[in-house]
Amino acid sequence: MFKLIKSWLKSSLVTILLVIIFLGINTAGWTPSSNAALPSGNAITDGKALLRYALPIKNEPVRQLQASLEDISTQLRANRRWGAVSKDLSKASRVLDKPSQILASVPEERQPQATAWLDELKSGVVELQELTQSKDKEKILQGRNKLLSLVSLLEESMVQQFPFEVPEEYSNLAQLKGRATIAIKTNKGDLTVVVDGYSAPVTAGNFVDLVQRGFYNGLEFTRSEESYVLQTGDPPGKEQGFIDPKTGKYRAIPLEILVEGDKAPTYGITLEDAGRYLDMPVLPFSSFGALAMARPESEVNGGSSQVFFFLFEPELTPAGRNLLDGRYSVFGYLTEGRDVLDKLKAGDKIESATVTQGIENLVQPQGA
């Protein structure tokens, strides 16, 4: 049976906390400098934001725009700091006053659409500035979310090519050279997941391929632990993973982790075993609904079809230095359906899983 490391996690948490106290530094201070776009400060716990920061782009103005808009929700949670919200919107407006700096990273053929998005962003920021006068928190959050969706489209339009070559030894496996959106219908409601091939092409490609095959349709969630994990993907019968009909063998997927600042993922070894104790994955376990590949504890390359949703609980598994980071491959995040995911338990069922966007990014092995 596939197991995670909850018992080890609990027993080790005290040790980690003691180490932190001994070192006299906070977890954010542990993160080494790198080329990753993640901002310093508190760990990000929003899956959509993590997906934005994981995009392989380099454009400081658009990252400033994104950070300013994302900060609005933080300020509204902190006793509705309207002055700080106004400052965030002013920063966003200043960035949008220089559209050429953002468009410089957009391929020429995509610039007309990008320009339209920038115009919509500019008018949307003006609307939010007006709403701050009435202090309508809900309308401001709704408007912020709409603008961040446009920022996501703008940032995605900046990606011009797949950023690295996957090792030849994995050419027999499906790969996702981009992103895909998966709609999952369960007996308790609907979930939407975005999987990220830019950071985990083999793991995400395997999942999308299995979704396309209808593998997950009708499968039950086989394991649930409150505030920890919800797992599925165990097929009926004695097998614990996907048996490839072409080979008649268990299709094994390697551990795949892209570290902040690295040009390509690390394969086949945990970050701990690689001696990279302080390095952080681009896709961390810091969001409720992080989607990761399950595997036997003793077989780092033994994953196949079983996956789990991480049910982020900050007191048990603090964001920014999670004990699962670097041990398991995160390959996507829940973007819609948080309330549904929170209700699902072992015995609940996936009625269907469907690729709704990005299937053109799935690359099958030659001859498949």
CSV table of C-alpha atoms in Angstrom, one decimal:
chain,number,residue,atom,x,y,z
A,1,MET,CA,0.0,0.0,0.0
A,2,PHE,CA,1.2,3.5,-0.8
A,3,LYS,CA,2.1,5.4,2.3
A,4,LEU,CA,3.1,9.0,3.0
A,5,ILE,CA,5.1,10.1,6.1
A,6,LYS,CA,2.6,11.5,8.5
A,7,SER,CA,4.0,9.7,11.6
A,8,TRP,CA,7.5,10.7,10.7
A,9,LEU,CA,6.2,14.2,10.0
A,10,LYS,CA,4.7,14.6,13.5
A,11,SER,CA,7.7,13.2,15.3
A,12,SER,CA,10.1,15.4,13.4
A,13,LEU,CA,8.1,18.7,13.7
A,14,VAL,CA,9.4,19.4,17.1
A,15,THR,CA,13.0,18.7,16.0
A,16,ILE,CA,12.6,21.1,13.1
A,17,LEU,CA,11.2,23.8,15.4
A,18,LEU,CA,14.1,23.4,17.8
A,19,VAL,CA,16.5,23.7,14.9
A,20,ILE,CA,14.8,26.9,13.8
A,21,ILE,CA,15.1,28.4,17.3
A,22,PHE,CA,18.7,27.3,17.6
A,23,LEU,CA,19.6,29.0,14.3
A,24,GLY,CA,17.7,32.1,15.3
A,25,ILE,CA,16.3,32.6,11.8
A,26,ASN,CA,12.9,32.4,10.3
A,27,THR,CA,12.0,30.0,7.5
A,28,ALA,CA,11.9,32.7,4.9
A,29,GLY,CA,15.5,33.4,5.7
A,30,TRP,CA,16.5,29.9,4.8
A,31,THR,CA,15.6,30.2,1.1
A,32,PRO,CA,18.8,30.8,-0.9
A,33,SER,CA,18.9,33.5,-3.6
A,34,SER,CA,18.0,32.2,-7.0
A,35,ASN,CA,16.5,33.2,-10.3
A,36,ALA,CA,13.0,32.1,-9.3
A,37,ALA,CA,10.3,34.7,-9.2
A,38,LEU,CA,8.9,33.9,-5.8
A,39,PRO,CA,8.9,37.0,-3.6
A,40,SER,CA,10.6,37.1,-0.2
A,41,GLY,CA,8.4,37.2,2.9
A,42,ASN,CA,5.5,35.0,3.9
A,43,ALA,CA,5.1,31.8,2.0
A,44,ILE,CA,2.5,31.8,-0.7
A,45,THR,CA,-0.5,29.6,0.0
A,46,ASP,CA,-2.7,30.3,-3.0
A,47,GLY,CA,-2.4,27.7,-5.8
A,48,LYS,CA,-3.2,30.2,-8.6
A,49,ALA,CA,-0.5,32.5,-7.4
A,50,LEU,CA,2.0,29.7,-7.1
A,51,LEU,CA,1.2,28.7,-10.7
A,52,ARG,CA,1.8,32.3,-11.9
A,53,TYR,CA,5.2,32.5,-10.2
A,54,ALA,CA,6.2,29.1,-11.6
A,55,LEU,CA,5.9,30.3,-15.2
A,56,PRO,CA,9.3,30.3,-16.9
A,57,ILE,CA,9.3,34.1,-17.7
A,58,LYS,CA,11.5,37.0,-16.8
A,59,ASN,CA,9.7,40.3,-16.8
A,60,GLU,CA,10.0,42.3,-13.6
A,61,PRO,CA,7.2,44.8,-14.3
A,62,VAL,CA,4.6,42.1,-14.8
A,63,ARG,CA,5.7,40.5,-11.6
A,64,GLN,CA,5.4,43.8,-9.8
A,65,LEU,CA,1.9,44.1,-11.2
A,66,GLN,CA,1.0,40.6,-10.0
A,67,ALA,CA,2.5,41.1,-6.5
A,68,SER,CA,0.6,44.4,-6.0
A,69,LEU,CA,-2.7,42.9,-6.9
A,70,GLU,CA,-2.1,39.8,-4.9
A,71,ASP,CA,-1.2,41.8,-1.8
A,72,ILE,CA,-4.7,43.4,-1.8
A,73,SER,CA,-6.3,40.3,-0.2
A,74,THR,CA,-3.6,40.2,2.5
A,75,GLN,CA,-4.3,43.8,3.4
A,76,LEU,CA,-8.1,43.2,3.5
A,77,ARG,CA,-7.6,40.3,5.8
A,78,ALA,CA,-5.5,42.4,8.1
A,79,ASN,CA,-8.3,44.5,9.5
A,80,ARG,CA,-9.1,46.0,6.2
A,81,ARG,CA,-6.1,48.3,5.7
A,82,TRP,CA,-7.6,50.5,3.1
A,83,GLY,CA,-4.6,52.8,2.9
A,84,ALA,CA,-2.4,49.8,2.0
A,85,VAL,CA,-4.9,48.7,-0.6
A,86,SER,CA,-4.8,52.1,-2.2
A,87,LYS,CA,-0.9,52.0,-2.3
A,88,ASP,CA,-1.1,48.5,-4.0
A,89,LEU,CA,-3.4,49.9,-6.6
A,90,SER,CA,-1.2,52.9,-7.1
A,91,LYS,CA,1.8,50.6,-7.7
A,92,ALA,CA,-0.2,48.6,-10.2
A,93,SER,CA,-1.3,51.7,-12.0
A,94,ARG,CA,2.3,52.9,-12.3
A,95,VAL,CA,3.3,49.7,-13.9
A,96,LEU,CA,0.4,49.8,-16.4
A,97,ASP,CA,1.4,53.4,-17.3
A,98,LYS,CA,4.4,51.8,-19.1
A,99,PRO,CA,2.9,49.0,-21.1
A,100,SER,CA,5.9,48.8,-23.5
A,101,GLN,CA,8.0,47.3,-20.6
A,102,ILE,CA,5.5,44.4,-20.3
A,103,LEU,CA,5.0,44.0,-24.0
A,104,ALA,CA,8.8,43.6,-24.5
A,105,SER,CA,8.5,40.0,-23.3
A,106,VAL,CA,5.5,39.1,-25.4
A,107,PRO,CA,6.1,37.7,-28.9
A,108,GLU,CA,5.1,40.1,-31.7
A,109,GLU,CA,2.2,37.9,-32.9
A,110,ARG,CA,0.6,37.9,-29.5
A,111,GLN,CA,1.0,41.6,-28.7
A,112,PRO,CA,-2.4,42.7,-30.0
A,113,GLN,CA,-4.2,40.4,-27.6
A,114,ALA,CA,-1.7,41.3,-24.8
A,115,THR,CA,-2.4,45.0,-25.5
A,116,ALA,CA,-6.1,44.4,-25.1
A,117,TRP,CA,-5.5,42.7,-21.8
A,118,LEU,CA,-3.4,45.6,-20.6
A,119,ASP,CA,-6.1,48.0,-21.5
A,120,GLU,CA,-8.6,45.9,-19.5
A,121,LEU,CA,-6.3,45.8,-16.6
A,122,LYS,CA,-5.8,49.5,-16.6
A,123,SER,CA,-9.5,50.2,-16.6
A,124,GLY,CA,-10.0,47.5,-13.9
A,125,VAL,CA,-7.5,49.1,-11.6
A,126,VAL,CA,-9.3,52.5,-12.0
A,127,GLU,CA,-12.5,50.8,-11.0
A,128,LEU,CA,-10.9,49.3,-7.9
A,129,GLN,CA,-9.5,52.6,-6.9
A,130,GLU,CA,-13.0,54.0,-7.0
A,131,LEU,CA,-14.4,51.1,-4.9
A,132,THR,CA,-11.8,51.8,-2.2
A,133,GLN,CA,-13.8,55.0,-1.5
A,134,SER,CA,-16.9,53.0,-0.6
A,135,LYS,CA,-14.8,50.3,1.1
A,136,ASP,CA,-16.7,47.4,-0.4
A,137,LYS,CA,-14.5,44.5,0.5
A,138,GLU,CA,-16.4,41.8,-1.5
A,139,LYS,CA,-16.5,43.8,-4.7
A,140,ILE,CA,-12.8,44.7,-4.4
A,141,LEU,CA,-11.9,41.0,-4.0
A,142,GLN,CA,-14.0,40.0,-6.9
A,143,GLY,CA,-12.4,42.7,-9.1
A,144,ARG,CA,-8.9,41.8,-7.9
A,145,ASN,CA,-9.5,38.1,-8.8
A,146,LYS,CA,-10.7,39.1,-12.3
A,147,LEU,CA,-7.6,41.3,-12.8
A,148,LEU,CA,-5.3,38.5,-11.7
A,149,SER,CA,-6.9,36.1,-14.2
A,150,LEU,CA,-5.9,38.6,-16.9
A,151,VAL,CA,-2.4,38.8,-15.4
A,152,SER,CA,-2.2,35.0,-15.7
A,153,LEU,CA,-3.1,35.2,-19.4
A,154,LEU,CA,-0.6,38.0,-19.9
A,155,GLU,CA,2.2,36.0,-18.2
A,156,GLU,CA,1.3,32.8,-20.1
A,157,SER,CA,1.6,34.7,-23.4
A,158,MET,CA,5.2,35.5,-22.5
A,159,VAL,CA,6.3,31.9,-22.6
A,160,GLN,CA,7.9,31.4,-26.0
A,161,GLN,CA,9.3,27.8,-25.8
A,162,PHE,CA,9.6,24.9,-23.4
A,163,PRO,CA,12.5,25.8,-21.1
A,164,PHE,CA,14.5,22.6,-21.0
A,165,GLU,CA,15.1,19.2,-22.5
A,166,VAL,CA,13.7,16.2,-20.6
A,167,PRO,CA,16.4,13.5,-20.2
A,168,GLU,CA,16.3,10.9,-23.0
A,169,GLU,CA,15.8,8.0,-20.5
A,170,TYR,CA,12.2,9.3,-20.0
A,171,SER,CA,11.4,9.5,-23.7
A,172,ASN,CA,9.2,6.4,-23.3
A,173,LEU,CA,6.8,8.3,-21.1
A,174,ALA,CA,4.2,10.9,-22.0
A,175,GLN,CA,5.3,14.5,-21.3
A,176,LEU,CA,3.3,17.7,-20.9
A,177,LYS,CA,5.1,20.5,-22.6
A,178,GLY,CA,3.1,23.3,-21.0
A,179,ARG,CA,-0.1,23.3,-18.8
A,180,ALA,CA,-3.4,21.6,-18.8
A,181,THR,CA,-6.7,22.1,-16.9
A,182,ILE,CA,-8.6,19.1,-15.6
A,183,ALA,CA,-12.2,19.0,-14.6
A,184,ILE,CA,-12.9,16.4,-12.0
A,185,LYS,CA,-16.5,15.5,-11.2
A,186,THR,CA,-17.0,13.7,-7.8
A,187,ASN,CA,-20.1,12.4,-6.0
A,188,LYS,CA,-19.8,15.5,-3.8
A,189,GLY,CA,-19.2,18.2,-6.4
A,190,ASP,CA,-16.7,19.5,-8.9
A,191,LEU,CA,-13.0,20.2,-8.7
A,192,THR,CA,-10.7,22.0,-11.2
A,193,VAL,CA,-7.0,21.4,-11.3
A,194,VAL,CA,-4.2,23.0,-13.3
A,195,VAL,CA,-1.2,20.8,-13.9
A,196,ASP,CA,2.2,22.3,-14.7
A,197,GLY,CA,4.3,20.7,-17.3
A,198,TYR,CA,6.8,23.5,-17.2
A,199,SER,CA,7.9,22.3,-13.8
A,200,ALA,CA,7.1,18.6,-13.9
A,201,PRO,CA,6.6,17.5,-17.5
A,202,VAL,CA,6.9,13.7,-16.9
A,203,THR,CA,4.7,13.6,-13.8
A,204,ALA,CA,2.1,16.0,-15.3
A,205,GLY,CA,2.2,14.2,-18.7
A,206,ASN,CA,1.6,10.8,-17.0
A,207,PHE,CA,-1.5,12.2,-15.2
A,208,VAL,CA,-2.9,13.9,-18.3
A,209,ASP,CA,-2.4,10.8,-20.3
A,210,LEU,CA,-4.2,8.7,-17.7
A,211,VAL,CA,-7.1,11.2,-17.6
A,212,GLN,CA,-7.3,11.0,-21.4
A,213,ARG,CA,-7.5,7.2,-21.1
A,214,GLY,CA,-10.4,7.5,-18.6
A,215,PHE,CA,-8.3,5.8,-16.0
A,216,TYR,CA,-9.7,7.7,-13.1
A,217,ASN,CA,-13.3,7.5,-14.1
A,218,GLY,CA,-15.2,5.6,-11.4
A,219,LEU,CA,-12.2,5.3,-9.0
A,220,GLU,CA,-12.7,5.8,-5.3
A,221,PHE,CA,-10.6,8.0,-3.0
A,222,THR,CA,-8.9,5.3,-1.0
A,223,ARG,CA,-7.2,7.2,1.7
A,224,SER,CA,-8.2,10.4,3.6
A,225,GLU,CA,-6.6,12.0,6.6
A,226,GLU,CA,-8.0,15.2,8.0
A,227,SER,CA,-5.8,18.2,7.4
A,228,TYR,CA,-3.3,16.0,5.6
A,229,VAL,CA,-4.0,14.0,2.4
A,230,LEU,CA,-6.8,12.7,0.2
A,231,GLN,CA,-5.5,9.9,-2.1
A,232,THR,CA,-6.8,8.2,-5.2
A,233,GLY,CA,-5.6,6.3,-8.3
A,234,ASP,CA,-5.5,2.7,-7.0
A,235,PRO,CA,-7.1,0.6,-9.8
A,236,PRO,CA,-9.4,-2.4,-9.0
A,237,GLY,CA,-7.6,-5.7,-8.5
A,238,LYS,CA,-4.2,-6.5,-7.1
A,239,GLU,CA,-2.2,-3.9,-9.0
A,240,GLN,CA,-1.4,-0.6,-7.3
A,241,GLY,CA,-0.7,1.4,-10.4
A,242,PHE,CA,-1.2,1.7,-14.2
A,243,ILE,CA,-0.4,-1.4,-16.3
A,244,ASP,CA,0.6,-0.1,-19.7
A,245,PRO,CA,-1.4,-2.2,-22.3
A,246,LYS,CA,1.4,-1.9,-24.8
A,247,THR,CA,4.0,-3.5,-22.5
A,248,GLY,CA,1.9,-5.3,-20.0
A,249,LYS,CA,4.1,-3.8,-17.3
A,250,TYR,CA,3.7,-1.4,-14.4
A,251,ARG,CA,4.3,2.1,-15.7
A,252,ALA,CA,6.7,3.7,-13.2
A,253,ILE,CA,7.2,7.5,-13.0
A,254,PRO,CA,10.4,9.0,-11.6
A,255,LEU,CA,10.5,11.5,-8.8
A,256,GLU,CA,10.7,14.9,-10.5
A,257,ILE,CA,11.4,18.1,-8.7
A,258,LEU,CA,12.3,21.5,-10.1
A,259,VAL,CA,14.2,23.6,-7.6
A,260,GLU,CA,14.1,27.4,-7.5
A,261,GLY,CA,17.0,28.7,-9.6
A,262,ASP,CA,17.6,25.4,-11.4
A,263,LYS,CA,17.2,25.3,-15.2
A,264,ALA,CA,15.7,21.7,-15.2
A,265,PRO,CA,14.2,19.3,-12.7
A,266,THR,CA,16.1,16.9,-10.5
A,267,TYR,CA,15.1,13.3,-11.2
A,268,GLY,CA,15.3,10.1,-9.2
A,269,ILE,CA,16.4,11.5,-5.9
A,270,THR,CA,14.9,13.4,-3.0
A,271,LEU,CA,16.4,16.8,-2.2
A,272,GLU,CA,17.3,15.5,1.2
A,273,ASP,CA,19.3,12.6,-0.3
A,274,ALA,CA,20.9,15.0,-2.7
A,275,GLY,CA,22.1,17.1,0.2
A,276,ARG,CA,19.9,20.0,-0.8
A,277,TYR,CA,18.2,20.5,2.6
A,278,LEU,CA,17.5,24.2,2.2
A,279,ASP,CA,16.5,24.3,-1.4
A,280,MET,CA,12.9,24.9,-2.2
A,281,PRO,CA,10.8,23.4,-5.1
A,282,VAL,CA,9.2,25.8,-7.6
A,283,LEU,CA,5.9,23.9,-6.8
A,284,PRO,CA,5.9,23.6,-3.0
A,285,PHE,CA,3.4,21.9,-0.6
A,286,SER,CA,2.1,25.3,0.7
A,287,SER,CA,-1.4,25.4,-0.7
A,288,PHE,CA,-4.6,23.5,0.1
A,289,GLY,CA,-5.1,21.3,-2.9
A,290,ALA,CA,-1.5,20.8,-4.0
A,291,LEU,CA,-1.6,17.7,-6.3
A,292,ALA,CA,1.3,15.3,-6.0
A,293,MET,CA,2.4,11.8,-7.1
A,294,ALA,CA,2.1,9.1,-4.4
A,295,ARG,CA,4.8,6.4,-4.3
A,296,PRO,CA,6.0,3.6,-2.1
A,297,GLU,CA,8.1,5.0,0.7
A,298,SER,CA,11.1,2.9,-0.3
A,299,GLU,CA,10.9,3.4,-4.1
A,300,VAL,CA,11.7,6.9,-5.1
A,301,ASN,CA,10.9,6.1,-8.7
A,302,GLY,CA,7.9,3.9,-8.0
A,303,GLY,CA,5.0,6.3,-8.6
A,304,SER,CA,2.5,5.4,-11.3
A,305,SER,CA,-1.2,6.3,-11.1
A,306,GLN,CA,-1.8,7.1,-7.5
A,307,VAL,CA,-1.9,10.8,-6.6
A,308,PHE,CA,-2.9,12.8,-3.6
A,309,PHE,CA,-4.3,16.2,-2.7
A,310,PHE,CA,-2.4,17.9,0.1
A,311,LEU,CA,-4.9,19.3,2.6
A,312,PHE,CA,-2.7,22.1,3.8
A,313,GLU,CA,-2.9,22.8,7.6
A,314,PRO,CA,-0.4,25.5,8.6
A,315,GLU,CA,-0.1,24.4,12.2
A,316,LEU,CA,0.9,20.8,11.2
A,317,THR,CA,2.8,21.5,8.0
A,318,PRO,CA,3.9,25.1,7.9
A,319,ALA,CA,4.2,26.7,4.5
A,320,GLY,CA,7.7,27.7,3.4
A,321,ARG,CA,9.5,24.7,4.9
A,322,ASN,CA,7.2,21.8,4.6
A,323,LEU,CA,8.6,18.3,5.4
A,324,LEU,CA,7.0,16.9,2.3
A,325,ASP,CA,8.8,19.4,0.0
A,326,GLY,CA,11.6,17.7,-1.9
A,327,ARG,CA,10.3,14.2,-1.1
A,328,TYR,CA,7.3,14.0,-3.4
A,329,SER,CA,6.5,15.5,-6.8
A,330,VAL,CA,3.9,18.3,-6.8
A,331,PHE,CA,2.7,18.7,-10.3
A,332,GLY,CA,-0.4,21.0,-10.0
A,333,TYR,CA,-2.8,22.8,-7.8
A,334,LEU,CA,-6.5,22.9,-7.2
A,335,THR,CA,-7.9,26.2,-8.6
A,336,GLU,CA,-11.7,25.7,-8.0
A,337,GLY,CA,-13.6,23.5,-5.6
A,338,ARG,CA,-11.9,24.0,-2.3
A,339,ASP,CA,-15.2,23.4,-0.3
A,340,VAL,CA,-15.8,20.2,-2.3
A,341,LEU,CA,-12.2,18.9,-1.7
A,342,ASP,CA,-12.6,19.6,2.0
A,343,LYS,CA,-15.7,17.3,2.1
A,344,LEU,CA,-14.3,14.4,0.3
A,345,LYS,CA,-13.4,11.3,2.3
A,346,ALA,CA,-12.2,7.7,1.6
A,347,GLY,CA,-15.0,5.9,-0.2
A,348,ASP,CA,-16.1,8.9,-2.2
A,349,LYS,CA,-15.8,8.5,-5.9
A,350,ILE,CA,-14.5,10.3,-9.0
A,351,GLU,CA,-17.3,10.1,-11.5
A,352,SER,CA,-15.2,11.5,-14.3
A,353,ALA,CA,-12.0,13.4,-15.0
A,354,THR,CA,-11.7,15.4,-18.3
A,355,VAL,CA,-9.0,17.5,-19.9
A,356,THR,CA,-10.7,20.8,-20.7
A,357,GLN,CA,-7.7,22.9,-21.8
A,358,GLY,CA,-4.1,22.2,-22.8
A,359,ILE,CA,-4.4,18.7,-24.4
A,360,GLU,CA,-2.4,20.0,-27.3
A,361,ASN,CA,0.6,20.2,-24.9
A,362,LEU,CA,0.6,16.5,-24.3
A,363,VAL,CA,3.4,14.8,-26.1
A,364,GLN,CA,3.1,11.0,-26.5
A,365,PRO,CA,6.2,8.8,-26.9
A,366,GLN,CA,7.1,8.1,-30.5
A,367,GLY,CA,5.4,5.0,-31.7
A,368,ALA,CA,2.8,5.2,-28.9
